[in-house]
Amino acid sequence: MNINKPALLVLLLSVCSWAGNGFYSYYNGRNHPELKWQVIETEHAKIMYHQGLEDEAKQAAKAAEVCYGPITQNLDHEPPNKIPIFISDQDDITNGFSVANKFIAIWVNVNDYTDWTTGSDKWIRMVIGHEMVHYIHFSAINTWMGLVGFGFSGTPSWFLEGMAQYESETWNVHRGDLLLRTAVIEDEMDFNSGKWITNGRLMYAEGNSIVRYIADQYGDSTLVKILNERQKTLWIPRYSFTASFKKALDLDSFDEFYREWRRHVNIYYNTYYGQKEDINDYAKSLDLPLVYIKGLQISPNEEWLAVSGITDLNEPLNKLCIVKNDSTKETHILVQSNAGNHFSFSPDGSHIAYSRIRRGEHGSLQNDLFITDLDGNSKRITKDAGAEQPDWSPDGAKLVCIKEDKGTTNLYTLAPDGSNFQQLTHFSGDVQLQTPRWSPDGKSIIATIFDESGKRDIALIDAETGSMIKLTHDEDDDRSPVWSPDGNNVAFTSYRGGTPDVYTVPVNATASESIGIRQVTDVPGGLYSVDWVQDSLVTILNDSRRKTVVMKLSPDREPESMPLNINPRYTSWMTHRPPHDIPPLDIKDQDDPVILKQYKYSPLKNIQHYMTIPFPATLNNSWGFYFMTYWSEPLVKHNFTGFGFFDVEQPQDSRLFVSYINKTFYPTIHTTLLRMPSTGQIIDDKLLVEETVGGVIDIEFPLDFGGNLYSNHTFSVNGQWLKNDPYDVEEFKNSVIPVEKNTIGEFGFAYTWKKQRPNYNNIIHPSQGMGFQVQASFADKKWNSDLTYKHALADGYVNIPFPDESSILYIRAKGEAADGRLPSQHFIGFDKYDQPDFGMGLKFSERERLRGIKQYLFGDRLWMATVEYRMDLVPDLGWQAAGVRLGRVTLAGFADFGSTWLNGETSLSDADIHKTYGIEFKNAVNFGGFVFAHEYGWAWLWDEDKDAEAYYRIRAVVPF
């Protein structure tokens, strides 16, 4: 852990990214104009909510007022303004964020929260308390530099998250303990290493533990000192976390403290592990070809194991697979992404019911139910239902599933074809259900219930009436029940011993207190029940940062448990609490907050200033200053960005770029006004830069086809009026390409489809993905344009993986045509140079070059095709210097083909076909977090006996 790493520098980019896309639409890519936003104000908060969330808004207001007092007292700081809190349920997401001290945004969907947390706190209370600590923390360390000061404060993410958890939550299994203990035992404490999906959670766990340790050993006042200390530069106060931390703890370095904390947790967790049983002594592991396993069920005939989880660290998407239940472990991926962890075989074993997130109404991200055969042919059976976690009845006639609505979860049943969707249970209030499983006789359903009081128990529900009795009745966290084959017992996971372990209970345990509960395991890591087959319990062992393991064990065994004997001095940090603790929030027992105002939300009135950065400089021997300014509204219905150079001596020579984004409507409207150098390309060994004056408007319509999150369609229309004036025209006087100034009035449209799952290798070696793009633009002198033309382009590509995915066949085809005269320096044809293309739209030119041909090829018609056989070579060069890191290396053999011709003078059939081939090394470059590919290769002309052309270029591996 390196405390000097300025982790918050990314905050500047993150906030701009969030605000530029709209906070909620950052995740779902949609503007949601159908949502009408309202505001209620209390003494310390403003709750912004849309229609349908009136009750949730009152709960959020109540939680905000309950949390405000203890948090501000503990941090010894009150923000100068009321805290803006946005809530929405437009997506099936359980999350929340605080954007510095600007606003808080929360999704109020709650089902996932039941699964990934422990403790009695309900979602609204926990998330508002957590994010409010962030907001007040940022407010406390604020200086005159505002957001820029946060970026340069050096405050690490682990401290931010540790403070939020300590001040608003208890130390519990999922929010710290389980992952920290495995990291300590494995000596794998670096949460910045590798691509392990547990890195983010370990950062939370370590920060949580460290902050609690500081409060326990050094006092809670030390945390306040860390926030309040200021350094001065030229008598100007600034905040430095590193300096504040060392002064508050009276230490010479953070390493000194880290060794102290590390020794403390090492003693505790090693002592803990030494007093627990080793599961390998009595259980058999199933070696399955997945890195992280999150769900499992064995088929009725025991031929297949259905498994959900992560198959490849480069593509951390939850997939649904079937694995042959024999020594071959033959594996087939049925669902490539977003599969739920709770699924079910049909009674005959021929199909699997599952849920996954898809695009629903208005482009929202919603769970729906699907059925797939064992060849991966899926069919959706619900539409915009928000349904998940299906289980098949023993007779095959019904499915049971869960559906959440405004904080309440109920069970529903439906036919396997999606018909007869009916509500079975009728809970109300803050109640959630999880993991329903049908009994072997089809008369009952077992499930986890998280009731309004915060108790998590195992519930038995009548499959006909929906009536419920509890099998467990205590304060312990019980979850994940599965039936014994005879239907007389239920195995479940309980946290009653401080660690997730497996227990059993008979189904006749209906007394007021739990009876007949029997412990089966006593492991130091987490163990979760997932299936019960014949005489074996099937469990998932979560005892490593890097991998989960499936274990089979006897349900009849007795654990060799013993009372833990650990010196309290090594455990006191776990139970240490802040001076002013946030009370548990029971909605029914709390008085409603006093609502001071209630009114319609106005995006224009909520535009906030994020940052303005000026710094002095000279341009063309003239004194002035560069600047960047950023203003946005939290939902980004309106967003403004400006940057440029203000010339103090000659203001008329100032340069300016102003961007306005409007997300008020279904399409996003992006308007730009500019006067600055905006285009560049290499012509005859010289860099041509053009100053552009004018404006551009782009209207982008996202299209919802198919519901696949990673298959995106976009239609856009644009118009522009630009005056382009090349610099240093005289230097290009004798160039083969005439360079000219012109004014262009243009209208155009474009359609883009791109299907590609997120993968760390997409930048250098994408193993999947395809795309298609068409563009058309029109200019006319009637639109005050110097030129009249029609210009069209079509481009497409596909990556075809070989079975092991280490080798890829990449195919691309492109066609282009124009009628009329384009600006001469933006001609149609093949380039003499490899114009830099960094990806993400950062291109010097749209033109391509046929590798091996170093000359201009002109025309007003063009086609080209590329075929590459790409193979993995070196996973990571590992070379790093001056902030530049060279990573993965691949090798490609390629062939390029293309023709250009002039319409009317020749034809496609008569045009020369240029053909080249060669080999090329591609390498990923990471420059300060900006990743792109560069290439070195050798190319030959197909039909000529000439020496190879050696070349170097910076080029994206896919065209768009």
mmCIF file of N, CA, C and O in Angstrom, residues 12-73:
data_model
loop_
_atom_site.group_PDB
_atom_site.id
_atom_site.type_symbol
_atom_site.label_atom_id
_atom_site.label_comp_id
_atom_site.label_asym_id
_atom_site.label_seq_id
_atom_site.Cartn_x
_atom_site.Cartn_y
_atom_site.Cartn_z
ATOM 1 N N LEU A 12 -10.914 13.961 -10.818
ATOM 2 C CA LEU A 12 -11.211 15.000 -11.797
ATOM 3 C C LEU A 12 -11.794 14.390 -13.067
ATOM 4 O O LEU A 12 -12.816 14.844 -13.578
ATOM 5 N N LEU A 13 -11.151 13.341 -13.562
ATOM 6 C CA LEU A 13 -11.639 12.689 -14.764
ATOM 7 C C LEU A 13 -12.949 11.968 -14.504
ATOM 8 O O LEU A 13 -13.843 11.958 -15.348
ATOM 9 N N SER A 14 -13.063 11.354 -13.323
ATOM 10 C CA SER A 14 -14.270 10.592 -13.014
ATOM 11 C C SER A 14 -15.483 11.505 -12.947
ATOM 12 O O SER A 14 -16.548 11.188 -13.485
ATOM 13 N N VAL A 15 -15.352 12.633 -12.249
ATOM 14 C CA VAL A 15 -16.479 13.551 -12.120
ATOM 15 C C VAL A 15 -16.882 14.080 -13.490
ATOM 16 O O VAL A 15 -18.059 14.145 -13.822
ATOM 17 N N CYS A 16 -15.892 14.447 -14.320
ATOM 18 C CA CYS A 16 -16.219 14.934 -15.654
ATOM 19 C C CYS A 16 -16.911 13.854 -16.472
ATOM 20 O O CYS A 16 -17.846 14.113 -17.228
ATOM 21 N N SER A 17 -16.451 12.623 -16.329
ATOM 22 C CA SER A 17 -17.062 11.516 -17.063
ATOM 23 C C SER A 17 -18.491 11.290 -16.611
ATOM 24 O O SER A 17 -19.406 11.143 -17.420
ATOM 25 N N TRP A 18 -18.698 11.228 -15.279
ATOM 26 C CA TRP A 18 -20.058 11.052 -14.755
ATOM 27 C C TRP A 18 -20.965 12.184 -15.228
ATOM 28 O O TRP A 18 -22.055 11.975 -15.718
ATOM 29 N N ALA A 19 -20.489 13.399 -15.033
ATOM 30 C CA ALA A 19 -21.339 14.539 -15.343
ATOM 31 C C ALA A 19 -21.572 14.661 -16.835
ATOM 32 O O ALA A 19 -22.637 15.049 -17.273
ATOM 33 N N GLY A 20 -20.563 14.327 -17.641
ATOM 34 C CA GLY A 20 -20.730 14.415 -19.086
ATOM 35 C C GLY A 20 -21.729 13.421 -19.633
ATOM 36 O O GLY A 20 -22.316 13.630 -20.683
ATOM 37 N N ASN A 21 -21.941 12.327 -18.922
ATOM 38 C CA ASN A 21 -22.879 11.310 -19.379
ATOM 39 C C ASN A 21 -24.193 11.351 -18.622
ATOM 40 O O ASN A 21 -25.145 10.673 -18.994
ATOM 41 N N GLY A 22 -24.269 12.095 -17.556
ATOM 42 C CA GLY A 22 -25.424 12.043 -16.682
ATOM 43 C C GLY A 22 -25.184 10.951 -15.671
ATOM 44 O O GLY A 22 -24.786 9.851 -16.026
ATOM 45 N N PHE A 23 -25.391 11.221 -14.377
ATOM 46 C CA PHE A 23 -24.967 10.246 -13.379
ATOM 47 C C PHE A 23 -25.620 8.899 -13.585
ATOM 48 O O PHE A 23 -24.951 7.872 -13.676
ATOM 49 N N TYR A 24 -26.948 8.874 -13.656
ATOM 50 C CA TYR A 24 -27.615 7.587 -13.854
ATOM 51 C C TYR A 24 -27.357 7.055 -15.252
ATOM 52 O O TYR A 24 -27.157 5.864 -15.452
ATOM 53 N N SER A 25 -27.353 7.925 -16.245
ATOM 54 C CA SER A 25 -27.136 7.450 -17.609
ATOM 55 C C SER A 25 -25.688 7.056 -17.852
ATOM 56 O O SER A 25 -25.368 6.452 -18.873
ATOM 57 N N TYR A 26 -24.799 7.372 -16.916
ATOM 58 C CA TYR A 26 -23.432 6.850 -16.997
ATOM 59 C C TYR A 26 -23.472 5.322 -16.983
ATOM 60 O O TYR A 26 -22.658 4.660 -17.616
ATOM 61 N N TYR A 27 -24.434 4.757 -16.266
ATOM 62 C CA TYR A 27 -24.565 3.307 -16.172
ATOM 63 C C TYR A 27 -25.486 2.725 -17.238
ATOM 64 O O TYR A 27 -25.238 1.640 -17.752
ATOM 65 N N ASN A 28 -26.583 3.421 -17.552
ATOM 66 C CA ASN A 28 -27.529 2.801 -18.482
ATOM 67 C C ASN A 28 -27.540 3.437 -19.862
ATOM 68 O O ASN A 28 -28.213 2.938 -20.761
ATOM 69 N N GLY A 29 -26.828 4.542 -20.053
ATOM 70 C CA GLY A 29 -26.737 5.145 -21.375
ATOM 71 C C GLY A 29 -28.024 5.744 -21.894
ATOM 72 O O GLY A 29 -28.172 5.943 -23.106
ATOM 73 N N ARG A 30 -28.966 6.060 -21.010
ATOM 74 C CA ARG A 30 -30.259 6.601 -21.441
ATOM 75 C C ARG A 30 -30.586 7.852 -20.635
ATOM 76 O O ARG A 30 -30.210 7.970 -19.459
ATOM 77 N N ASN A 31 -31.335 8.775 -21.240
ATOM 78 C CA ASN A 31 -31.643 10.052 -20.605
ATOM 79 C C ASN A 31 -32.919 10.037 -19.765
ATOM 80 O O ASN A 31 -33.106 10.876 -18.900
ATOM 81 N N HIS A 32 -33.831 9.146 -20.056
ATOM 82 C CA HIS A 32 -35.089 8.995 -19.319
ATOM 83 C C HIS A 32 -35.866 10.304 -19.181
ATOM 84 O O HIS A 32 -36.125 10.779 -18.068
ATOM 85 N N PRO A 33 -36.294 10.879 -20.292
ATOM 86 C CA PRO A 33 -37.116 12.100 -20.190
ATOM 87 C C PRO A 33 -38.485 11.833 -19.591
ATOM 88 O O PRO A 33 -39.184 12.771 -19.186
ATOM 89 N N GLU A 34 -38.890 10.546 -19.530
ATOM 90 C CA GLU A 34 -40.207 10.218 -18.958
ATOM 91 C C GLU A 34 -40.248 10.412 -17.448
ATOM 92 O O GLU A 34 -41.331 10.438 -16.848
ATOM 93 N N LEU A 35 -39.089 10.539 -16.812
ATOM 94 C CA LEU A 35 -39.049 10.703 -15.361
ATOM 95 C C LEU A 35 -39.259 12.170 -14.997
ATOM 96 O O LEU A 35 -38.554 13.053 -15.499
ATOM 97 N N LYS A 36 -40.217 12.432 -14.127
ATOM 98 C CA LYS A 36 -40.506 13.784 -13.660
ATOM 99 C C LYS A 36 -40.023 13.900 -12.222
ATOM 100 O O LYS A 36 -40.505 13.210 -11.327
ATOM 101 N N TRP A 37 -39.084 14.791 -12.001
ATOM 102 C CA TRP A 37 -38.385 14.852 -10.721
ATOM 103 C C TRP A 37 -39.018 15.885 -9.785
ATOM 104 O O TRP A 37 -39.454 16.959 -10.216
ATOM 105 N N GLN A 38 -39.062 15.527 -8.505
ATOM 106 C CA GLN A 38 -39.584 16.382 -7.444
ATOM 107 C C GLN A 38 -38.527 16.524 -6.352
ATOM 108 O O GLN A 38 -37.535 15.791 -6.318
ATOM 109 N N VAL A 39 -38.759 17.461 -5.434
ATOM 110 C CA VAL A 39 -37.834 17.708 -4.321
ATOM 111 C C VAL A 39 -38.623 17.821 -3.028
ATOM 112 O O VAL A 39 -39.680 18.461 -2.997
ATOM 113 N N ILE A 40 -38.114 17.176 -1.981
ATOM 114 C CA ILE A 40 -38.578 17.502 -0.634
ATOM 115 C C ILE A 40 -37.361 17.952 0.166
ATOM 116 O O ILE A 40 -36.288 17.355 0.067
ATOM 117 N N GLU A 41 -37.550 19.007 0.931
ATOM 118 C CA GLU A 41 -36.465 19.551 1.746
ATOM 119 C C GLU A 41 -36.754 19.313 3.217
ATOM 120 O O GLU A 41 -37.880 19.531 3.699
ATOM 121 N N THR A 42 -35.722 18.849 3.912
ATOM 122 C CA THR A 42 -35.780 18.754 5.367
ATOM 123 C C THR A 42 -34.746 19.714 5.934
ATOM 124 O O THR A 42 -34.174 20.526 5.207
ATOM 125 N N GLU A 43 -34.496 19.630 7.212
ATOM 126 C CA GLU A 43 -33.573 20.571 7.841
ATOM 127 C C GLU A 43 -32.177 20.507 7.248
ATOM 128 O O GLU A 43 -31.515 21.531 7.069
ATOM 129 N N HIS A 44 -31.712 19.280 6.906
ATOM 130 C CA HIS A 44 -30.321 19.135 6.480
ATOM 131 C C HIS A 44 -30.153 18.523 5.096
ATOM 132 O O HIS A 44 -29.018 18.345 4.644
ATOM 133 N N ALA A 45 -31.235 18.172 4.429
ATOM 134 C CA ALA A 45 -31.107 17.460 3.148
ATOM 135 C C ALA A 45 -32.168 17.915 2.167
ATOM 136 O O ALA A 45 -33.234 18.422 2.543
ATOM 137 N N LYS A 46 -31.843 17.724 0.890
ATOM 138 C CA LYS A 46 -32.800 17.881 -0.197
ATOM 139 C C LYS A 46 -32.858 16.545 -0.933
ATOM 140 O O LYS A 46 -31.843 16.081 -1.461
ATOM 141 N N ILE A 47 -34.022 15.923 -0.928
ATOM 142 C CA ILE A 47 -34.199 14.628 -1.565
ATOM 143 C C ILE A 47 -34.848 14.833 -2.921
ATOM 144 O O ILE A 47 -35.976 15.327 -3.013
ATOM 145 N N MET A 48 -34.138 14.473 -3.989
ATOM 146 C CA MET A 48 -34.654 14.559 -5.342
ATOM 147 C C MET A 48 -35.106 13.165 -5.778
ATOM 148 O O MET A 48 -34.329 12.215 -5.695
ATOM 149 N N TYR A 49 -36.336 13.038 -6.267
ATOM 150 C CA TYR A 49 -36.889 11.734 -6.607
ATOM 151 C C TYR A 49 -37.837 11.891 -7.785
ATOM 152 O O TYR A 49 -38.350 12.982 -8.055
ATOM 153 N N HIS A 50 -38.077 10.801 -8.502
ATOM 154 C CA HIS A 50 -39.032 10.855 -9.610
ATOM 155 C C HIS A 50 -40.319 10.141 -9.231
ATOM 156 O O HIS A 50 -40.424 9.519 -8.164
ATOM 157 N N GLN A 51 -41.303 10.212 -10.110
ATOM 158 C CA GLN A 51 -42.629 9.668 -9.823
ATOM 159 C C GLN A 51 -42.536 8.189 -9.451
ATOM 160 O O GLN A 51 -41.717 7.447 -9.964
ATOM 161 N N GLY A 52 -43.395 7.792 -8.526
ATOM 162 C CA GLY A 52 -43.410 6.415 -8.054
ATOM 163 C C GLY A 52 -42.562 6.172 -6.831
ATOM 164 O O GLY A 52 -42.603 5.089 -6.250
ATOM 165 N N LEU A 53 -41.776 7.164 -6.417
ATOM 166 C CA LEU A 53 -40.866 6.973 -5.282
ATOM 167 C C LEU A 53 -41.192 7.915 -4.130
ATOM 168 O O LEU A 53 -40.311 8.283 -3.348
ATOM 169 N N GLU A 54 -42.444 8.302 -4.005
ATOM 170 C CA GLU A 54 -42.818 9.236 -2.947
ATOM 171 C C GLU A 54 -42.523 8.656 -1.559
ATOM 172 O O GLU A 54 -41.968 9.340 -0.691
ATOM 173 N N ASP A 55 -42.897 7.397 -1.334
ATOM 174 C CA ASP A 55 -42.648 6.784 -0.026
ATOM 175 C C ASP A 55 -41.153 6.595 0.216
ATOM 176 O O ASP A 55 -40.659 6.821 1.327
ATOM 177 N N GLU A 56 -40.422 6.184 -0.817
ATOM 178 C CA GLU A 56 -38.975 5.995 -0.665
ATOM 179 C C GLU A 56 -38.283 7.325 -0.374
ATOM 180 O O GLU A 56 -37.286 7.368 0.358
ATOM 181 N N ALA A 57 -38.793 8.414 -0.959
ATOM 182 C CA ALA A 57 -38.207 9.725 -0.694
ATOM 183 C C ALA A 57 -38.358 10.108 0.772
ATOM 184 O O ALA A 57 -37.440 10.657 1.394
ATOM 185 N N LYS A 58 -39.520 9.797 1.365
ATOM 186 C CA LYS A 58 -39.718 10.086 2.787
ATOM 187 C C LYS A 58 -38.808 9.227 3.655
ATOM 188 O O LYS A 58 -38.273 9.695 4.666
ATOM 189 N N GLN A 59 -38.615 7.967 3.253
ATOM 190 C CA GLN A 59 -37.695 7.110 3.998
ATOM 191 C C GLN A 59 -36.260 7.638 3.893
ATOM 192 O O GLN A 59 -35.511 7.628 4.869
ATOM 193 N N ALA A 60 -35.890 8.084 2.696
ATOM 194 C CA ALA A 60 -34.551 8.638 2.514
ATOM 195 C C ALA A 60 -34.370 9.895 3.350
ATOM 196 O O ALA A 60 -33.302 10.117 3.954
ATOM 197 N N ALA A 61 -35.395 10.741 3.400
ATOM 198 C CA ALA A 61 -35.319 11.952 4.216
ATOM 199 C C ALA A 61 -35.181 11.596 5.690
ATOM 200 O O ALA A 61 -34.404 12.225 6.432
ATOM 201 N N LYS A 62 -35.917 10.594 6.111
ATOM 202 C CA LYS A 62 -35.839 10.145 7.495
ATOM 203 C C LYS A 62 -34.435 9.622 7.816
ATOM 204 O O LYS A 62 -33.843 9.968 8.849
ATOM 205 N N ALA A 63 -33.901 8.802 6.910
ATOM 206 C CA ALA A 63 -32.559 8.263 7.129
ATOM 207 C C ALA A 63 -31.519 9.377 7.150
ATOM 208 O O ALA A 63 -30.584 9.363 7.953
ATOM 209 N N ALA A 64 -31.668 10.365 6.265
ATOM 210 C CA ALA A 64 -30.704 11.469 6.218
ATOM 211 C C ALA A 64 -30.688 12.248 7.520
ATOM 212 O O ALA A 64 -29.617 12.604 8.044
ATOM 213 N N GLU A 65 -31.861 12.525 8.077
ATOM 214 C CA GLU A 65 -31.906 13.279 9.326
ATOM 215 C C GLU A 65 -31.372 12.464 10.505
ATOM 216 O O GLU A 65 -30.703 13.001 11.395
ATOM 217 N N VAL A 66 -31.632 11.152 10.514
ATOM 218 C CA VAL A 66 -31.111 10.296 11.583
ATOM 219 C C VAL A 66 -29.591 10.228 11.524
ATOM 220 O O VAL A 66 -28.910 10.235 12.554
ATOM 221 N N CYS A 67 -29.034 10.174 10.312
ATOM 222 C CA CYS A 67 -27.586 10.014 10.146
ATOM 223 C C CYS A 67 -26.816 11.325 10.309
ATOM 224 O O CYS A 67 -25.645 11.309 10.711
ATOM 225 N N TYR A 68 -27.449 12.433 9.999
ATOM 226 C CA TYR A 68 -26.726 13.709 9.912
ATOM 227 C C TYR A 68 -26.054 14.089 11.231
ATOM 228 O O TYR A 68 -24.859 14.424 11.245
ATOM 229 N N GLY A 69 -26.788 14.039 12.307
ATOM 230 C CA GLY A 69 -26.247 14.494 13.585
ATOM 231 C C GLY A 69 -25.030 13.707 14.032
ATOM 232 O O GLY A 69 -23.959 14.296 14.293
ATOM 233 N N PRO A 70 -25.104 12.380 14.156
ATOM 234 C CA PRO A 70 -23.928 11.610 14.584
ATOM 235 C C PRO A 70 -22.719 11.785 13.665
ATOM 236 O O PRO A 70 -21.591 11.899 14.148
ATOM 237 N N ILE A 71 -22.944 11.818 12.352
ATOM 238 C CA ILE A 71 -21.803 11.916 11.428
ATOM 239 C C ILE A 71 -21.120 13.275 11.554
ATOM 240 O O ILE A 71 -19.888 13.368 11.624
ATOM 241 N N THR A 72 -21.887 14.355 11.561
ATOM 242 C CA THR A 72 -21.267 15.682 11.666
ATOM 243 C C THR A 72 -20.573 15.865 13.009
ATOM 244 O O THR A 72 -19.532 16.536 13.092
ATOM 245 N N GLN A 73 -21.105 15.270 14.069
ATOM 246 C CA GLN A 73 -20.431 15.353 15.371
ATOM 247 C C GLN A 73 -19.134 14.546 15.365
ATOM 248 O O GLN A 73 -18.112 15.001 15.886
#
